[in-house]
CSV table of C-alpha atoms and ligand atoms in Angstrom, one decimal:
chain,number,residue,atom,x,y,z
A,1,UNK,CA,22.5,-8.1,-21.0
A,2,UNK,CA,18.9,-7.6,-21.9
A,3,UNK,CA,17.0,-4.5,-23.2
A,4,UNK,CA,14.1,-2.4,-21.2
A,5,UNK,CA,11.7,-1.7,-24.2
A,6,UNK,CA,9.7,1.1,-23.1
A,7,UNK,CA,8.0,1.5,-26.1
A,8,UNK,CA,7.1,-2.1,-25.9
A,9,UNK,CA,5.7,-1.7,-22.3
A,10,UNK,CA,4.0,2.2,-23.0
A,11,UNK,CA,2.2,0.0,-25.8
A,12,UNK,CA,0.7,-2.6,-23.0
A,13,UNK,CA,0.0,-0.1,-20.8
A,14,UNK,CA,-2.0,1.9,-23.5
A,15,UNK,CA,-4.0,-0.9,-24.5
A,16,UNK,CA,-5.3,-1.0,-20.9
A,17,UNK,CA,-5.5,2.8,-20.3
A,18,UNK,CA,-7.8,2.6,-23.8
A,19,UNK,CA,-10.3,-0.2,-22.6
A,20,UNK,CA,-10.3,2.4,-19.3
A,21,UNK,CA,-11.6,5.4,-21.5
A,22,UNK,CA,-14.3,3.4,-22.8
A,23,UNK,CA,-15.4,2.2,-19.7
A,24,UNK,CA,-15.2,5.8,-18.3
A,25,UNK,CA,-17.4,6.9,-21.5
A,26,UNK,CA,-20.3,4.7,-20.7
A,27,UNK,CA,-21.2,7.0,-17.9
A,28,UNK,CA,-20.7,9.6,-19.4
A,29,UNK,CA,-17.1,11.0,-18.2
A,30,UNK,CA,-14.4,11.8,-21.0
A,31,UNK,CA,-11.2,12.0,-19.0
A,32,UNK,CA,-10.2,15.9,-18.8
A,33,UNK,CA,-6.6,17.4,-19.1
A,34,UNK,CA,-5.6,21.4,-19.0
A,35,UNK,CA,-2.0,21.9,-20.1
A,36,UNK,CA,-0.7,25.3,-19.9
A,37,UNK,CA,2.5,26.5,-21.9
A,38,UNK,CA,3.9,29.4,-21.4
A,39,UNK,CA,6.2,30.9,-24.0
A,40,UNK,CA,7.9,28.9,-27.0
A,41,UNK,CA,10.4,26.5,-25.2
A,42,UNK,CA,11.4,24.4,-28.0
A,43,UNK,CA,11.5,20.8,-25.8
A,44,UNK,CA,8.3,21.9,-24.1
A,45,UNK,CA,7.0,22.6,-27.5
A,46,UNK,CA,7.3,18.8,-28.1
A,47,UNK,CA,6.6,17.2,-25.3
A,48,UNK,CA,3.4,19.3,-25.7
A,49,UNK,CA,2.7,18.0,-28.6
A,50,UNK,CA,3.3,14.6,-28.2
A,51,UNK,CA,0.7,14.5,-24.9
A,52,UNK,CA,-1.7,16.1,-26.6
A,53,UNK,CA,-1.1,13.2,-29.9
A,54,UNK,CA,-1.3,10.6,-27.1
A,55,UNK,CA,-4.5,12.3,-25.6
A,56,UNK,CA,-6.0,12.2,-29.1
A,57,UNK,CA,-5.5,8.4,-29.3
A,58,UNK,CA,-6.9,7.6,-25.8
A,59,UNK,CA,-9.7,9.4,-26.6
A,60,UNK,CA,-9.1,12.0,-23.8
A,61,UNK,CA,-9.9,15.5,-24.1
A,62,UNK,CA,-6.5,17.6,-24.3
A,63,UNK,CA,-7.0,21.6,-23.8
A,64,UNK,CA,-4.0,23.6,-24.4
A,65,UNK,CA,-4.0,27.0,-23.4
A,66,UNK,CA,-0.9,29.2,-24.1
A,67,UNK,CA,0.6,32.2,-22.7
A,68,UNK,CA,3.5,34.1,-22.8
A,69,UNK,CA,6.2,36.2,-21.6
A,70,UNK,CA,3.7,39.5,-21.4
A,71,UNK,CA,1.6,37.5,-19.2
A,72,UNK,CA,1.5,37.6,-15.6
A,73,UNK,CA,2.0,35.0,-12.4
A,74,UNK,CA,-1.7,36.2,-11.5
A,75,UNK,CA,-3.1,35.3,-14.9
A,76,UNK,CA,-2.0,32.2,-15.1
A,77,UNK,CA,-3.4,31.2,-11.5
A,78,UNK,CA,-6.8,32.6,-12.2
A,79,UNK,CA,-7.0,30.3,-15.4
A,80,UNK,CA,-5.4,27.0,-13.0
A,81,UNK,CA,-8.7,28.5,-10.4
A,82,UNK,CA,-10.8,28.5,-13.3
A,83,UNK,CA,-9.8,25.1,-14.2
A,84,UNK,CA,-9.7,23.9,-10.6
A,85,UNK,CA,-13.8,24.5,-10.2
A,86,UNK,CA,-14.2,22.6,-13.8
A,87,UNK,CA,-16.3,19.7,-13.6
A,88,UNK,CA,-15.1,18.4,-17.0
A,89,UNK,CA,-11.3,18.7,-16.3
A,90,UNK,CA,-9.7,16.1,-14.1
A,91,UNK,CA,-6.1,17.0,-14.3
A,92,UNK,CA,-3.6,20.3,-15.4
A,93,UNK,CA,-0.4,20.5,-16.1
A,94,UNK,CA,1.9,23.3,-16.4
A,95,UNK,CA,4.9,22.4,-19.1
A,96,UNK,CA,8.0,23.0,-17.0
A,97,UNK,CA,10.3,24.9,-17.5
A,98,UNK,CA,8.4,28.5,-17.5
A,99,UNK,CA,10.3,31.3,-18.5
A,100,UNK,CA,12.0,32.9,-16.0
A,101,UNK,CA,10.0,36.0,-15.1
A,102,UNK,CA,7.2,33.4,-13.7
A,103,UNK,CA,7.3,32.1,-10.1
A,104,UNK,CA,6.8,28.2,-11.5
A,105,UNK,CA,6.5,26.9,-7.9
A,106,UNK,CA,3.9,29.6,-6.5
A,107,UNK,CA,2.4,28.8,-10.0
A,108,UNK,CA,1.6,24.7,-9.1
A,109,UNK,CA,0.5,25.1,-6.1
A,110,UNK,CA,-2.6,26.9,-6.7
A,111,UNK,CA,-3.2,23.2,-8.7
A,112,UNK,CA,-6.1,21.6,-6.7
A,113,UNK,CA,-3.5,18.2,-5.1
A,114,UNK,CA,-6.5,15.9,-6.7
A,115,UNK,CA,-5.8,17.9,-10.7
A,116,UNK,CA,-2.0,17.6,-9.9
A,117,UNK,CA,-1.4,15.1,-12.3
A,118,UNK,CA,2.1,16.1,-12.9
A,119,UNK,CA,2.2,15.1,-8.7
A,120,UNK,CA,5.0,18.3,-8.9
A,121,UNK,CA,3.0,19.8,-6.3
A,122,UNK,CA,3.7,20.2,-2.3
A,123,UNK,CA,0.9,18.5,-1.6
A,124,UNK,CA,1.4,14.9,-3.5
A,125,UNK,CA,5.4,15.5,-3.0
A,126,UNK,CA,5.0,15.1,0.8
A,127,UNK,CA,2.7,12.1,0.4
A,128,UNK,CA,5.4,10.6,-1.7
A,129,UNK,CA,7.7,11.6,1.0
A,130,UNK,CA,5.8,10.7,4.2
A,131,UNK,CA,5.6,7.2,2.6
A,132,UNK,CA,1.6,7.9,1.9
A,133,UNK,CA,1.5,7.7,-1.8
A,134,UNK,CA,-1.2,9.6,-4.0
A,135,UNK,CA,0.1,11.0,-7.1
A,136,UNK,CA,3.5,10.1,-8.2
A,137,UNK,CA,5.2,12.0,-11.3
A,138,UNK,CA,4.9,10.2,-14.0
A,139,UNK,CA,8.8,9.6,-15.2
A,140,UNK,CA,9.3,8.0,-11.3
A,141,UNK,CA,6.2,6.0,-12.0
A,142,UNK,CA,7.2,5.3,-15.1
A,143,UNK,CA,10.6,4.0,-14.3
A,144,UNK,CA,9.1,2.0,-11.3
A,145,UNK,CA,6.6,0.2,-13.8
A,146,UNK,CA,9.6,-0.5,-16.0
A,147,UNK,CA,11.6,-2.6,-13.0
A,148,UNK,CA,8.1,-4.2,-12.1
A,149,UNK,CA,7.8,-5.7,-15.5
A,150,UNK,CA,11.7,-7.2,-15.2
A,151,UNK,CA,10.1,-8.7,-11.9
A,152,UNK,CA,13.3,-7.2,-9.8
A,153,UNK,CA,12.7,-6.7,-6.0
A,154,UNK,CA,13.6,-3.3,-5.0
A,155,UNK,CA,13.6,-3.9,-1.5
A,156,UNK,CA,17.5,-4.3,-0.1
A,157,UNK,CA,18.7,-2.6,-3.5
A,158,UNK,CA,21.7,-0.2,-3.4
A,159,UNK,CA,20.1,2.5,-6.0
A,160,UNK,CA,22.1,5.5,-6.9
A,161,UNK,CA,19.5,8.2,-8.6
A,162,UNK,CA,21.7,10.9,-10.4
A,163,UNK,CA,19.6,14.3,-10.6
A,164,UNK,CA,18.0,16.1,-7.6
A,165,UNK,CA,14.7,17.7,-10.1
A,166,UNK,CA,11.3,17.7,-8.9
A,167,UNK,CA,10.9,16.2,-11.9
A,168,UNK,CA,12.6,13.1,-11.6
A,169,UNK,CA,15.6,12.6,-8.6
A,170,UNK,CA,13.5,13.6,-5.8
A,171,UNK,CA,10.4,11.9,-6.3
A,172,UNK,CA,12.1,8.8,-7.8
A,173,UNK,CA,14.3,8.3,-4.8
A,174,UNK,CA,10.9,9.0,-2.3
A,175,UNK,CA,9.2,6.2,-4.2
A,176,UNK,CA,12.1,3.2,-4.4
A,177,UNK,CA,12.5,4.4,-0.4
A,178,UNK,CA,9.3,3.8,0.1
A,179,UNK,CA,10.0,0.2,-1.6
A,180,UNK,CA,12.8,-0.6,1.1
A,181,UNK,CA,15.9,0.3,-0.9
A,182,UNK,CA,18.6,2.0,0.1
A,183,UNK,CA,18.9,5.1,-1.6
A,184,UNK,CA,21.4,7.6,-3.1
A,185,UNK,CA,20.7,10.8,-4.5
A,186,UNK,CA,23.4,12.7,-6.7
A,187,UNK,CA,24.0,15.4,-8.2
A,188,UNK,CA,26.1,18.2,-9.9
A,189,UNK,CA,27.9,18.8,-6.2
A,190,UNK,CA,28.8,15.3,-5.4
A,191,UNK,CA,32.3,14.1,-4.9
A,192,UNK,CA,33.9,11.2,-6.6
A,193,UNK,CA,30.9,10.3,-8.3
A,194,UNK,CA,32.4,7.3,-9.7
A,195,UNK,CA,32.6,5.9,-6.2
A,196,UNK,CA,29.4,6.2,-5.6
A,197,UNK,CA,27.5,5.1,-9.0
A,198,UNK,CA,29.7,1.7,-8.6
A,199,UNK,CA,27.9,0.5,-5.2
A,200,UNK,CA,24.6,0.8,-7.3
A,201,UNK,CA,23.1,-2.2,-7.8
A,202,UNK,CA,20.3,-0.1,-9.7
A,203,UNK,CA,21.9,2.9,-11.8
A,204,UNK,CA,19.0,5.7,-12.5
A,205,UNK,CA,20.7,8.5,-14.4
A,206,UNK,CA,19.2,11.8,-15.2
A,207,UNK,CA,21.8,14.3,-16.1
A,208,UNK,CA,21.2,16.6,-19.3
A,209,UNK,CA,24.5,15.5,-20.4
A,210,UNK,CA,25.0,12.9,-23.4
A,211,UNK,CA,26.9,9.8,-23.2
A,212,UNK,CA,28.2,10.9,-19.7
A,213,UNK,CA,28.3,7.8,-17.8
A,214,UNK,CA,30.7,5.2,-19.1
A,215,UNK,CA,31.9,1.0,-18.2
A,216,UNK,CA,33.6,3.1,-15.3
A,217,UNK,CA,31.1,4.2,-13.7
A,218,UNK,CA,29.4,0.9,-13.4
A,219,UNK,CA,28.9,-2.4,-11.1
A,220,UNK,CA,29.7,-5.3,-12.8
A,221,UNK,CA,25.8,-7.0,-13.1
A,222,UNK,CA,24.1,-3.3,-12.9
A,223,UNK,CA,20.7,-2.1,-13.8
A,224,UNK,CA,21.1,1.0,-15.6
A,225,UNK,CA,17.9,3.2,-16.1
A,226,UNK,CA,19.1,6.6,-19.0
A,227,UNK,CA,16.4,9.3,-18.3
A,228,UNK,CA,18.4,11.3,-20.4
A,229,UNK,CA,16.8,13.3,-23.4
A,230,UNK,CA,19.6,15.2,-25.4
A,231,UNK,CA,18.8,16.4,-28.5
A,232,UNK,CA,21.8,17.6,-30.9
A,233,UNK,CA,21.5,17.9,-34.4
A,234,UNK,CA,17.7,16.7,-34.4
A,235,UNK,CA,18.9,13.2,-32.7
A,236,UNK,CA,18.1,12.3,-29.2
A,237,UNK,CA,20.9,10.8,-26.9
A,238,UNK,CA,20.7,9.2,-23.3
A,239,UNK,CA,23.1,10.3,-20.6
A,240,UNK,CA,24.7,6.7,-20.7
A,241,UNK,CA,26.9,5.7,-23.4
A,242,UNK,CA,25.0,2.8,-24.0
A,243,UNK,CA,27.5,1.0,-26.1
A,244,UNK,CA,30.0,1.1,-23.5
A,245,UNK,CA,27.8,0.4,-20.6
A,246,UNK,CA,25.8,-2.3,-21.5
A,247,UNK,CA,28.0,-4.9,-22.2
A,248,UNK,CA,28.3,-4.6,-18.3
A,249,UNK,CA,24.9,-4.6,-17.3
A,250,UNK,CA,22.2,-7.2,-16.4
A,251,UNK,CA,19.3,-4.8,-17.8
A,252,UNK,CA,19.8,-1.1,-19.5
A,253,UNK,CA,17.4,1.1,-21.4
A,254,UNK,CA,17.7,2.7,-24.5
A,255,UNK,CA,17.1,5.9,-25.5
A,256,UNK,CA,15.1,6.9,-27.7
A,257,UNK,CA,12.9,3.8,-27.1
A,258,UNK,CA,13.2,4.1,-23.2
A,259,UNK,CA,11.9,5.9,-20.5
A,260,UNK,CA,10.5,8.3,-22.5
A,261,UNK,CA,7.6,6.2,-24.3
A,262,UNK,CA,6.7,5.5,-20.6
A,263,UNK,CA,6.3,8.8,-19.4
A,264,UNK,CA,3.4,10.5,-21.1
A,265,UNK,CA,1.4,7.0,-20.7
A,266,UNK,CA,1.9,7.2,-16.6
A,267,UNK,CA,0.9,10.9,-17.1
A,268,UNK,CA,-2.3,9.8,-18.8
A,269,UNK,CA,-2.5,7.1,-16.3
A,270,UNK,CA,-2.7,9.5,-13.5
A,271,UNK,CA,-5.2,11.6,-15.2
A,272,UNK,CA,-7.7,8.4,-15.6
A,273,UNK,CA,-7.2,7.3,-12.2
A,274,UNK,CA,-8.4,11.2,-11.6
A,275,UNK,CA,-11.1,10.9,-14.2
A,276,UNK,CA,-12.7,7.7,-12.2
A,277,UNK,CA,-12.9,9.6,-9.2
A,278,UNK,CA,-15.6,11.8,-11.0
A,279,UNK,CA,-17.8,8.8,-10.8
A,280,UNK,CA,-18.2,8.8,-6.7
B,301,GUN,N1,9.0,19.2,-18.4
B,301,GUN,C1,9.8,18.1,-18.6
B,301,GUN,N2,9.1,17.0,-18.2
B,301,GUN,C2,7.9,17.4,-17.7
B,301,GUN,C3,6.8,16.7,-17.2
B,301,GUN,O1,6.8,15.5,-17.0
B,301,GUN,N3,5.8,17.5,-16.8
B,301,GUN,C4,5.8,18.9,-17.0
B,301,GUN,N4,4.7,19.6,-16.6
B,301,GUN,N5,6.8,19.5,-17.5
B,301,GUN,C5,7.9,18.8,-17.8
């Protein structure tokens, strides 16, 4: 069994993204993000923070602008317009989840599809889906960086993808289509999941439920990918008990340490692919 280091491959990937920025300062352009958060979700709180730490040492220019639950849908889109016509900002992102009073989906697709660096919006999702990729999310693009740098061919691959989110399932399971696998989605509704997660030849699990998947859910030889991020008592967990399952497994991530290290780097990836179309 051998170990996916994320934070090992988010640290190669930086390096790259870093030489990018300097590049892109020569002429001038310092790579633009708008993040909007609305109200005090204490994960979005985080992951806020840590983009905007990342920003900070990639040199690119973080704006966060906050609102709340006395806000309106209409606000929010006139500051996403505003933002749209700004020379100086190449990508926003709206932290999911909003509270619930706000129409999140009518809210990201007033997001210009060439700012949508989240790639949450209709626009880049049916690229993904039509097989005519422009922006992919940035946990799917993480994820498929992560079985690029084990060299594995997706192509033929049984892959079970657990999770049905915008975020994560959907996308992810366009994108390893896309690379000629055969694909399973998931989720919460699905029968005799057990079943299922054993013809995968590559496990992606992204529940919201620690330590769910056990040995028995798994094919002897497996790669298992644990998107999970549960916090209890201040520590994070994965969704896969990683002490039972990886004995079983050719490759398996680790959480913390995992996919999450990759996915603000893709994130800021997208954005300076965005921020080098400026130049033309
Ligand atoms: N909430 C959880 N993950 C993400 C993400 O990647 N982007 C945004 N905008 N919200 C999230």
């Amino acid at each position: 069994m051998k170990i996916i280091d994320g934070k090992l491959i988010a640290n190669e990937i930086k390096k790259d993204l870093i030489k990018e920025v300097l590049k892109l300062k020569e002429t001038n352009i310092i790579p633009g993000l708008g993040i909007i958060l609305v109200g005090h979700n204490e994960a979005s709180e985080i992951y806020v923070r840590n983009k905007i730490k990342v920003c900070e040492e990639l040199g690119i220019k973080a704006t966060l602008y906050r609102y709340n639950d006395k806000n309106t849908d209409e606000e929010i889109i006139a500051k996403i317009k505003e933002l749209n016509n700004d020379r100086n900002i190449d990508g926003i992102l709206v932290q999911s989840p909003l509270p619930n009073k706000f129409d999140e989906n009518k809210i990201i697709s007033y997001i210009n599809p060439s700012k949508d660096v989240d790639g949450f919006g209709t626009y880049n999702l049916g690229a993904l889906f039509s097989d005519n990729e422009q922006i992919i999310a940035a946990t799917p693009l993480g994820i498929l960086k992560m079985l690029d740098y084990i060299n594995v061919s997706i192509s033929g691959k049984n892959v079970v993808v657990i999770g049905s989110s915008i975020i994560v399932g959907r996308p992810m399971a366009a994108a390893l289509l896309n690379r000629g696998a055969t694909v399973t989605i998931a989720h919460s509704q699905t029968k005799n999941l057990q079943a299922v997660t054993k013809q995968a030849d590559i496990l992606i699990v992204a529940i919201g439920h620690a330590k769910f998947i056990t040995d028995e859910y798994i094919k002897e030889g497996a790669i298992v990918i644990d998107v999970g991020t549960n916090r209890i008592d201040n520590k994070l967990y994965g969704d896969v008990d990683f002490d039972k399952v990886s004995p079983k497994c050719s490759y398996i991530t680790k959480v913390p340490g995992g996919v999450g290290p990759m996915t603000i780097i893709m994130l800021l990836s997208n954005l300076i692919i965005a921020a080098k179309r400026r130049e033309k």
